[in-house]
Amino acid sequence: RLEEGEGGGRVVYATKGGGEDVCEVDVIILCSGYHYQFPFIDNESQLPLNAIPYERRVSPLYKQLFHAHHPNLSFLGLPHSTLPFALCEFQSEAVAAHLLGLTELPSEEERVKDAENDATSGGWSGSGNVRDTHFLGGFQWEYSRDIAKLSGVYNDEVENFISTNKAIYEHSGSYRKHLFPGDDAYRQTRYVRIDRHQSFEFTDYNLKSKISGEPKQNSSGF
């Protein structure tokens, strides 16, 4: 854990046991987030689209994906705090199904109403904070099911895929919490999916086994 920054490029980290680790650094980059921007969509586009800086919200969007008025225009990957590749795959399926005429979206009135509710309620969390509109976190599983059903691909196999993602996501999150402050060996943890059981096996590269080169094998099921 970062303890303090000192003059001359010295950075002090707190370590397990109350010790300190001092590093010499050249540059400190503050990763303070980003704004949604679409410079290719302007007033000349005559397309209603709001992406106000610091609100972290794009509107009006149906299912945080389709433009509510012009659903042939889609915005993939806006939700954050997710498994992005899996989520974007479901979104891509929904967009493709719509463009190919394989599925039918609700009426424009319904899409706009849904978009307005989403943008004012704080999204799936229902926090009421507009900045949470695209936050999913633990809500991403229901969102994924919703989008999969919208595209017509939802079935038992897809449910197993989503539930296994959830099991690994939650295990990884809880597993790494006890490691801080200190070593980030959790990044070397490897998971083997067992979708048919909505479970997994994982290899725990703890500090001792990493040194010996003999990772400890563990299995866990949910």
Short mmCIF file of C-alpha atoms in Angstrom, two decimals, residues 106-199:
data_model
loop_
_atom_site.label_atom_id
_atom_site.label_comp_id
_atom_site.label_asym_id
_atom_site.label_seq_id
_atom_site.Cartn_x
_atom_site.Cartn_y
_atom_site.Cartn_z
CA PRO A 106 -39.79 -2.64 -28.28
CA SER A 107 -41.45 0.45 -29.72
CA GLU A 108 -39.62 3.77 -29.71
CA GLU A 109 -41.86 5.01 -26.92
CA GLU A 110 -40.93 2.04 -24.73
CA ARG A 111 -37.23 2.37 -25.57
CA VAL A 112 -37.20 6.06 -24.66
CA LYS A 113 -39.06 5.42 -21.40
CA ASP A 114 -36.59 2.67 -20.47
CA ALA A 115 -33.65 4.92 -21.36
CA GLU A 116 -34.96 7.79 -19.25
CA ASN A 117 -35.55 5.54 -16.27
CA ASP A 118 -32.08 4.04 -16.60
CA ALA A 119 -30.44 7.47 -16.79
CA THR A 120 -32.25 8.93 -13.77
CA SER A 121 -32.32 5.93 -11.44
CA GLY A 122 -28.59 5.29 -11.41
CA GLY A 123 -28.73 2.32 -13.74
CA TRP A 124 -28.98 -1.27 -12.52
CA SER A 125 -27.83 -0.35 -9.02
CA GLY A 126 -30.80 1.98 -8.56
CA SER A 127 -28.62 4.35 -6.51
CA GLY A 128 -30.22 7.47 -7.99
CA ASN A 129 -26.76 8.81 -8.83
CA VAL A 130 -26.38 9.53 -12.55
CA ARG A 131 -22.69 8.69 -12.32
CA ASP A 132 -23.66 5.09 -11.53
CA THR A 133 -25.72 4.68 -14.71
CA HIS A 134 -23.15 2.46 -16.43
CA PHE A 135 -21.86 0.78 -13.27
CA LEU A 136 -22.72 -2.92 -13.17
CA GLY A 137 -20.41 -4.84 -10.83
CA GLY A 138 -22.52 -7.59 -9.27
CA PHE A 139 -25.45 -6.62 -11.49
CA GLN A 140 -23.61 -7.64 -14.67
CA TRP A 141 -24.91 -11.22 -14.50
CA GLU A 142 -28.57 -10.23 -14.73
CA TYR A 143 -27.67 -7.66 -17.37
CA SER A 144 -25.90 -10.37 -19.39
CA ARG A 145 -28.92 -12.66 -19.13
CA ASP A 146 -31.18 -9.80 -20.17
CA ILE A 147 -29.07 -9.00 -23.23
CA ALA A 148 -28.71 -12.69 -24.15
CA LYS A 149 -32.49 -13.09 -24.05
CA LEU A 150 -32.88 -9.94 -26.13
CA SER A 151 -30.65 -11.42 -28.84
CA GLY A 152 -32.32 -14.84 -28.67
CA VAL A 153 -29.19 -16.78 -27.68
CA TYR A 154 -30.04 -17.50 -24.04
CA ASN A 155 -30.15 -21.20 -23.17
CA ASP A 156 -28.77 -23.63 -20.58
CA GLU A 157 -25.28 -23.45 -22.05
CA VAL A 158 -25.27 -19.65 -21.86
CA GLU A 159 -26.58 -19.79 -18.29
CA ASN A 160 -23.73 -22.13 -17.33
CA PHE A 161 -21.28 -19.73 -18.96
CA ILE A 162 -22.65 -16.72 -17.07
CA SER A 163 -22.87 -18.55 -13.74
CA THR A 164 -19.30 -19.82 -14.07
CA ASN A 165 -18.12 -16.29 -14.82
CA LYS A 166 -19.89 -15.13 -11.67
CA ALA A 167 -18.33 -17.89 -9.54
CA ILE A 168 -14.80 -17.07 -10.73
CA TYR A 169 -15.36 -13.31 -10.46
CA GLU A 170 -16.58 -13.55 -6.87
CA HIS A 171 -13.89 -16.03 -5.83
CA SER A 172 -11.13 -13.89 -7.31
CA GLY A 173 -12.47 -10.80 -5.57
CA SER A 174 -12.69 -12.42 -2.13
CA TYR A 175 -9.48 -14.40 -2.57
CA ARG A 176 -7.27 -11.38 -3.15
CA LYS A 177 -8.65 -9.23 -0.32
CA HIS A 178 -6.61 -10.98 2.37
CA LEU A 179 -3.40 -10.43 0.38
CA PHE A 180 -3.28 -6.66 0.88
CA PRO A 181 -1.12 -4.91 1.76
CA GLY A 182 1.70 -6.93 0.31
CA ASP A 183 2.51 -9.25 -2.54
CA ASP A 184 0.29 -9.22 -5.64
CA ALA A 185 0.90 -12.89 -6.46
CA TYR A 186 -2.87 -13.29 -6.89
CA ARG A 187 -2.36 -11.96 -10.42
CA GLN A 188 -0.70 -15.27 -11.25
CA THR A 189 -3.72 -17.33 -10.14
CA ARG A 190 -5.04 -19.49 -12.96
CA TYR A 191 -8.60 -20.76 -13.27
CA VAL A 192 -9.93 -23.76 -15.21
CA ARG A 193 -13.62 -23.44 -16.04
CA ILE A 194 -16.06 -26.30 -15.43
CA ASP A 195 -19.12 -24.77 -17.03
CA ARG A 196 -21.32 -27.85 -16.81
CA HIS A 197 -21.11 -27.59 -13.02
CA GLN A 198 -21.03 -23.77 -12.95
CA SER A 199 -17.75 -24.16 -11.08
#
